[in-house]
Short mmCIF file of C-alpha atoms in Angstrom, two decimals:
data_model
loop_
_atom_site.label_atom_id
_atom_site.label_comp_id
_atom_site.label_asym_id
_atom_site.label_seq_id
_atom_site.Cartn_x
_atom_site.Cartn_y
_atom_site.Cartn_z
CA MET E 1 -21.26 -59.32 -48.55
CA THR E 2 -21.95 -60.48 -44.59
CA LEU E 3 -24.73 -59.64 -42.43
CA ASP E 4 -22.45 -57.42 -40.23
CA ALA E 5 -19.89 -56.34 -42.56
CA ASP E 6 -20.77 -52.75 -41.57
CA ALA E 7 -19.59 -53.94 -37.70
CA ARG E 8 -16.24 -55.37 -39.44
CA GLU E 9 -16.02 -52.11 -41.54
CA ILE E 10 -16.32 -49.47 -38.10
CA ILE E 11 -14.12 -52.09 -36.17
CA THR E 12 -11.36 -52.12 -39.41
CA ARG E 13 -11.80 -48.53 -40.84
CA ARG E 14 -14.38 -46.46 -39.18
CA GLY E 15 -13.78 -46.92 -35.76
CA LEU E 16 -10.29 -47.00 -35.70
CA GLY E 17 -10.72 -43.82 -33.31
CA ARG E 18 -13.47 -45.48 -31.34
CA THR E 19 -12.74 -47.40 -28.06
CA LEU E 20 -15.52 -50.77 -29.13
CA PHE E 21 -15.84 -53.75 -27.29
CA VAL E 22 -16.46 -57.12 -29.99
CA GLU E 23 -18.46 -59.69 -28.92
CA ALA E 24 -18.15 -62.91 -31.62
CA GLY E 25 -17.32 -66.79 -31.21
CA ALA E 26 -14.70 -68.97 -31.70
CA GLY E 27 -14.23 -68.68 -35.64
CA THR E 28 -15.56 -65.53 -36.60
CA GLY E 29 -12.80 -64.29 -37.67
CA LYS E 30 -12.48 -62.02 -34.90
CA THR E 31 -8.00 -62.32 -34.96
CA THR E 32 -8.80 -60.90 -38.94
CA GLN E 33 -10.16 -57.98 -37.85
CA LEU E 34 -7.75 -57.22 -35.29
CA VAL E 35 -4.64 -57.72 -37.76
CA GLY E 36 -6.57 -55.34 -40.04
CA ARG E 37 -7.62 -53.34 -37.72
CA ILE E 38 -3.91 -52.67 -36.13
CA ALA E 39 -2.37 -52.44 -39.35
CA ASN E 40 -4.65 -49.40 -40.80
CA LEU E 41 -3.66 -47.46 -37.87
CA VAL E 42 -0.61 -47.57 -38.63
CA ILE E 43 -0.72 -46.95 -41.85
CA ASP E 44 -3.57 -44.59 -42.68
CA GLU E 45 -3.64 -42.98 -38.88
CA GLY E 46 0.22 -43.21 -38.46
CA VAL E 47 0.13 -44.29 -35.11
CA PRO E 48 3.71 -46.79 -34.67
CA LEU E 49 3.52 -50.48 -34.19
CA ALA E 50 5.53 -49.65 -30.80
CA GLY E 51 2.36 -47.60 -29.76
CA ILE E 52 0.77 -50.05 -29.96
CA ALA E 53 -0.02 -53.15 -26.47
CA ALA E 54 -1.96 -55.59 -28.59
CA ILE E 55 -3.09 -58.24 -25.85
CA THR E 56 -3.86 -61.56 -25.73
CA PHE E 57 -4.27 -64.63 -23.18
CA THR E 58 -1.94 -67.69 -24.83
CA GLU E 59 1.37 -67.50 -25.98
CA ALA E 60 0.18 -69.12 -29.06
CA ALA E 61 -2.56 -66.43 -29.42
CA ALA E 62 0.63 -63.78 -29.42
CA ALA E 63 2.63 -65.85 -31.67
CA GLU E 64 0.17 -65.89 -33.74
CA LEU E 65 -1.14 -62.77 -34.07
CA ALA E 66 2.72 -61.37 -33.94
CA ALA E 67 3.29 -63.17 -37.21
CA ARG E 68 0.21 -62.01 -39.01
CA ILE E 69 0.96 -58.80 -38.32
CA ARG E 70 3.84 -59.36 -39.75
CA VAL E 71 2.93 -60.33 -43.21
CA THR E 72 0.19 -57.69 -43.43
CA PHE E 73 3.07 -55.42 -43.62
CA GLU E 74 5.23 -57.25 -45.75
CA ARG E 75 2.32 -58.24 -48.07
CA ARG E 76 0.42 -54.28 -48.19
CA ALA E 77 4.19 -52.80 -48.68
CA ALA E 78 4.91 -54.80 -51.81
CA ASP E 79 1.19 -54.38 -53.27
CA SER E 80 1.57 -50.55 -52.57
CA PRO E 81 2.44 -47.75 -55.61
CA ASP E 82 2.21 -45.70 -52.09
CA GLY E 83 5.50 -44.36 -51.50
CA LYS E 84 4.30 -42.98 -48.06
CA VAL E 85 2.37 -46.55 -47.24
CA GLN E 86 5.18 -48.09 -48.37
CA ALA E 87 7.69 -45.75 -45.47
CA ARG E 88 4.67 -46.27 -42.67
CA CYS E 89 5.09 -50.58 -43.32
CA ARG E 90 8.92 -50.71 -43.31
CA ALA E 91 8.57 -49.04 -40.33
CA ALA E 92 6.12 -51.25 -38.88
CA ILE E 93 7.99 -54.06 -39.69
CA ALA E 94 11.41 -52.80 -38.44
CA ASP E 95 9.33 -52.57 -35.27
CA ALA E 96 7.51 -55.69 -35.09
CA ASP E 97 10.26 -57.72 -32.67
CA ARG E 98 9.67 -54.57 -30.17
CA ALA E 99 5.85 -54.02 -30.47
CA ALA E 100 3.49 -55.06 -27.11
CA ILE E 101 1.78 -58.03 -28.39
CA SER E 102 2.07 -59.89 -26.08
CA THR E 103 -0.26 -62.04 -23.41
CA LEU E 104 -0.27 -59.76 -20.32
CA HIS E 105 2.05 -61.54 -17.82
CA SER E 106 4.48 -60.30 -19.97
CA PHE E 107 3.24 -56.66 -21.49
CA ALA E 108 3.26 -56.32 -17.61
CA SER E 109 6.48 -57.16 -17.37
CA ARG E 110 7.89 -55.54 -20.24
CA ILE E 111 6.67 -52.27 -18.32
CA LEU E 112 8.01 -53.29 -15.34
CA GLY E 113 11.60 -54.11 -16.90
CA GLU E 114 11.56 -50.70 -18.60
CA HIS E 115 10.91 -48.92 -15.58
CA PRO E 116 11.83 -51.26 -12.89
CA LEU E 117 13.27 -47.54 -10.30
CA ALA E 118 9.41 -45.79 -10.88
CA ALA E 119 7.96 -49.02 -10.07
CA GLY E 120 10.08 -49.70 -6.57
CA LEU E 121 11.57 -52.55 -8.00
CA PRO E 122 15.35 -53.54 -9.21
CA PRO E 123 16.95 -53.16 -12.11
CA ARG E 124 16.17 -56.90 -13.61
CA ILE E 125 13.55 -58.61 -12.62
CA GLY E 126 11.43 -61.39 -14.66
CA ILE E 127 8.63 -63.97 -14.88
CA LEU E 128 8.65 -67.10 -13.37
CA ASP E 129 7.27 -69.75 -14.46
CA GLU E 130 5.05 -72.55 -12.80
CA ILE E 131 7.62 -75.31 -11.73
CA SER E 132 10.34 -72.27 -10.94
CA SER E 133 7.13 -70.02 -9.21
CA GLN E 134 6.40 -73.17 -7.16
CA LEU E 135 9.91 -73.64 -6.23
CA ALA E 136 10.51 -70.89 -4.87
CA HIS E 137 7.27 -70.92 -2.73
CA GLU E 138 8.32 -74.42 -1.00
CA GLU E 139 11.47 -72.00 -0.07
CA ARG E 140 9.63 -69.07 1.30
CA TRP E 141 8.14 -72.22 2.83
CA ASP E 142 10.58 -74.19 4.28
CA ARG E 143 11.72 -71.12 5.55
CA PHE E 144 8.70 -69.57 7.02
CA LEU E 145 8.99 -72.73 8.53
CA GLU E 146 12.70 -72.29 10.16
CA GLU E 147 11.10 -69.04 11.70
CA LEU E 148 8.42 -70.14 13.28
CA TYR E 149 9.96 -72.91 15.55
CA ASP E 150 13.01 -71.29 15.54
CA ASP E 151 11.56 -68.44 17.64
CA PRO E 152 10.63 -69.15 21.65
CA ASP E 153 7.52 -66.75 21.12
CA HIS E 154 6.16 -68.89 18.80
CA GLU E 155 5.71 -71.35 21.60
CA GLY E 156 2.39 -70.44 22.43
CA LEU E 157 0.70 -70.65 19.55
CA LEU E 158 2.16 -74.25 18.23
CA ILE E 159 0.99 -75.57 20.73
CA ARG E 160 -2.38 -73.92 20.70
CA ALA E 161 -2.74 -75.18 17.22
CA ALA E 162 -1.66 -78.70 17.75
CA LEU E 163 -4.64 -78.89 20.41
CA ALA E 164 -6.83 -77.53 17.80
CA ASP E 165 -5.28 -80.08 15.65
CA ILE E 166 -4.12 -77.27 12.99
CA ALA E 167 -1.82 -79.20 11.08
CA LEU E 168 1.14 -77.07 9.40
CA GLU E 169 2.51 -79.36 6.77
CA PRO E 170 -0.02 -82.74 4.88
CA ARG E 171 0.73 -86.27 6.16
CA TYR E 172 -1.64 -87.70 3.80
CA ARG E 173 -3.17 -87.22 -0.31
CA GLY E 174 -5.92 -84.12 0.40
CA HIS E 175 -4.98 -83.30 3.96
CA VAL E 176 -6.46 -79.49 4.25
CA THR E 177 -3.04 -77.98 6.50
CA MET E 178 -1.92 -74.23 6.67
CA LYS E 179 0.54 -74.89 4.19
CA GLY E 180 -2.48 -75.32 1.69
CA VAL E 181 -3.44 -72.16 2.26
CA ALA E 182 -0.55 -70.45 2.27
CA VAL E 183 -0.94 -72.04 -1.69
CA ARG E 184 -4.18 -69.69 -1.55
CA LEU E 185 -3.05 -67.14 -0.62
CA ALA E 186 0.13 -66.25 -2.64
CA GLN E 187 -1.97 -67.13 -5.67
CA SER E 188 -4.14 -64.11 -3.99
CA TRP E 189 -1.73 -61.77 -2.97
CA ASP E 190 -3.50 -58.77 -4.69
CA ARG E 191 -6.04 -59.39 -3.16
CA LEU E 192 -5.42 -59.33 0.39
CA ASP E 193 -6.06 -56.56 2.61
CA GLY E 194 -3.83 -54.88 5.55
CA ALA E 195 -3.85 -57.27 7.32
CA VAL E 196 -1.44 -59.47 6.76
CA GLY E 197 2.13 -58.40 8.96
CA ARG E 198 -0.76 -57.06 11.24
CA ASP E 199 0.40 -57.80 14.72
CA HIS E 200 -2.95 -59.09 16.44
CA GLY E 201 -1.11 -58.89 20.12
CA PRO E 202 -1.12 -61.84 22.45
CA LEU E 203 -3.23 -65.36 21.79
CA ALA E 204 -5.76 -65.30 23.93
CA PRO E 205 -6.25 -67.76 26.95
CA LEU E 206 -9.01 -70.49 26.80
CA HIS E 207 -12.09 -69.37 28.41
CA PHE E 208 -14.47 -72.05 29.28
CA GLY E 209 -17.38 -70.28 30.62
CA PRO E 210 -19.51 -70.35 28.57
CA PHE E 211 -19.36 -74.02 28.87
CA ASP E 212 -19.37 -74.58 32.50
CA ARG E 213 -22.11 -72.51 33.03
CA ALA E 214 -24.51 -74.87 30.33
CA ALA E 215 -23.41 -78.03 31.52
CA ALA E 216 -24.17 -76.29 35.35
CA ALA E 217 -28.17 -76.08 33.97
CA ALA E 218 -28.06 -78.85 32.31
CA GLU E 219 -27.47 -80.31 35.41
CA ALA E 220 -29.93 -78.34 36.97
CA ARG E 221 -32.54 -79.12 34.42
CA LEU E 222 -32.10 -82.53 34.86
CA GLY E 223 -33.11 -82.68 38.20
CA GLU E 224 -36.29 -80.61 37.59
CA CYS E 225 -37.76 -83.29 35.86
CA SER E 226 -40.12 -85.72 37.42
CA ASP E 227 -40.85 -88.25 34.76
CA HIS E 228 -37.79 -90.58 35.16
CA ALA E 229 -38.85 -93.06 32.71
CA ASP E 230 -39.18 -90.49 30.28
CA ARG E 231 -36.63 -91.18 26.67
CA PHE E 232 -34.54 -87.51 27.24
CA TYR E 233 -34.47 -87.56 31.03
CA GLY E 234 -32.32 -90.40 30.80
CA HIS E 235 -30.48 -90.02 27.53
CA LEU E 236 -28.86 -86.49 29.43
CA GLY E 237 -28.53 -88.34 32.87
CA GLY E 238 -27.21 -91.41 31.67
CA THR E 239 -25.11 -90.32 28.23
CA VAL E 240 -24.79 -86.58 28.22
CA LEU E 241 -24.12 -84.94 31.78
CA PRO E 242 -21.62 -88.74 32.88
CA LYS E 243 -19.24 -86.75 29.87
CA VAL E 244 -20.19 -83.60 30.15
CA ARG E 245 -19.11 -83.46 34.38
CA THR E 246 -15.61 -85.29 33.44
CA LEU E 247 -15.21 -81.85 30.74
CA VAL E 248 -15.57 -79.56 33.49
CA ALA E 249 -13.77 -81.32 36.58
CA ILE E 250 -10.19 -81.16 33.64
CA THR E 251 -8.26 -77.87 34.75
CA ASP E 252 -5.39 -78.13 32.20
CA PRO E 253 -6.88 -75.76 29.91
CA GLY E 254 -5.12 -77.39 27.04
CA ARG E 255 -6.44 -80.62 28.44
CA LYS E 256 -9.65 -79.54 28.12
CA PHE E 257 -9.67 -77.24 24.93
CA ARG E 258 -8.70 -81.08 23.09
CA ALA E 259 -10.68 -83.37 25.10
CA LEU E 260 -13.77 -81.52 24.37
CA ARG E 261 -12.89 -80.66 20.71
CA ARG E 262 -12.73 -84.58 20.40
CA GLN E 263 -16.12 -85.04 22.38
CA ARG E 264 -18.76 -85.76 19.27
CA ASP E 265 -21.09 -88.55 20.44
CA TRP E 266 -24.05 -86.73 22.29
CA GLY E 267 -26.36 -86.60 19.09
CA PRO E 268 -29.79 -85.95 20.52
CA GLU E 269 -31.74 -88.99 21.95
CA ARG E 270 -35.53 -88.26 20.72
CA GLY E 271 -38.49 -89.42 21.74
CA GLY E 272 -38.96 -87.29 24.61
CA THR E 273 -42.16 -86.27 26.26
CA ASP E 274 -42.89 -82.48 27.70
CA LYS E 275 -45.32 -83.91 30.26
CA GLY E 276 -42.23 -84.35 33.22
CA TRP E 277 -40.66 -81.34 32.70
CA PRO E 278 -41.11 -78.25 33.97
CA ASP E 279 -42.50 -75.50 31.95
CA GLY E 280 -43.44 -77.46 29.06
CA ILE E 281 -39.83 -77.86 28.27
CA ALA E 282 -39.82 -81.00 25.08
CA ALA E 283 -37.04 -83.12 25.05
CA ALA E 284 -37.30 -83.90 20.76
#
């Protein structure tokens, strides 16, 4: 007798009318217990095999479970002298091909296939394998691009995306693009909320007020420094502000946006001191 004999007995016999959660490691006999539970539900409780759902993670596991259940009923029918048991076993064998012993995807597909109208679906549906799903996504993406480029109303959006270096299609391996985002969204479409398809209105204009005001404030601060030998004073006046003035002077919003996005070398200059700056502003 094993240490968990009582738990196994609950699974297969005494707990047939209970909801159970069983946690066990690989090779401990979970499938054997499940087969025994199903067989006893049919034979002892009179539950038809077609009324039982046994869900597994993989097709291989589902096939193995179905085969073991059939063999169990065949053996019980042959070994039992009880005519009632034999009849229930033979009925289960006849129902074996229709039993819901499958993966979660197959089980869901079966429900939708049997009740398509109630689910608001066409009468004939099927599950795409991985390759077919990828091909279907490629076709949807191509249609999306055609509609995107054909509609003149999208011109501003496409220009803004180009200015922001937001690529639609990958140009090299590992390139992060909107197509990759679309793949992720397609994989998790059931988690998307009502924001999908919502009309967000016209594209907001580019606004550089905060940048221009910050540039003017930096110019004013530069004039307040009394120590022109200060290293931060030299960095701000000789490196940063000349580039800032060039950016402020750009009047075309698109060019200004792109120039700002590509400005990356305003790194800090360490070594400034407080003494030449008003209000003790440190340059560090």
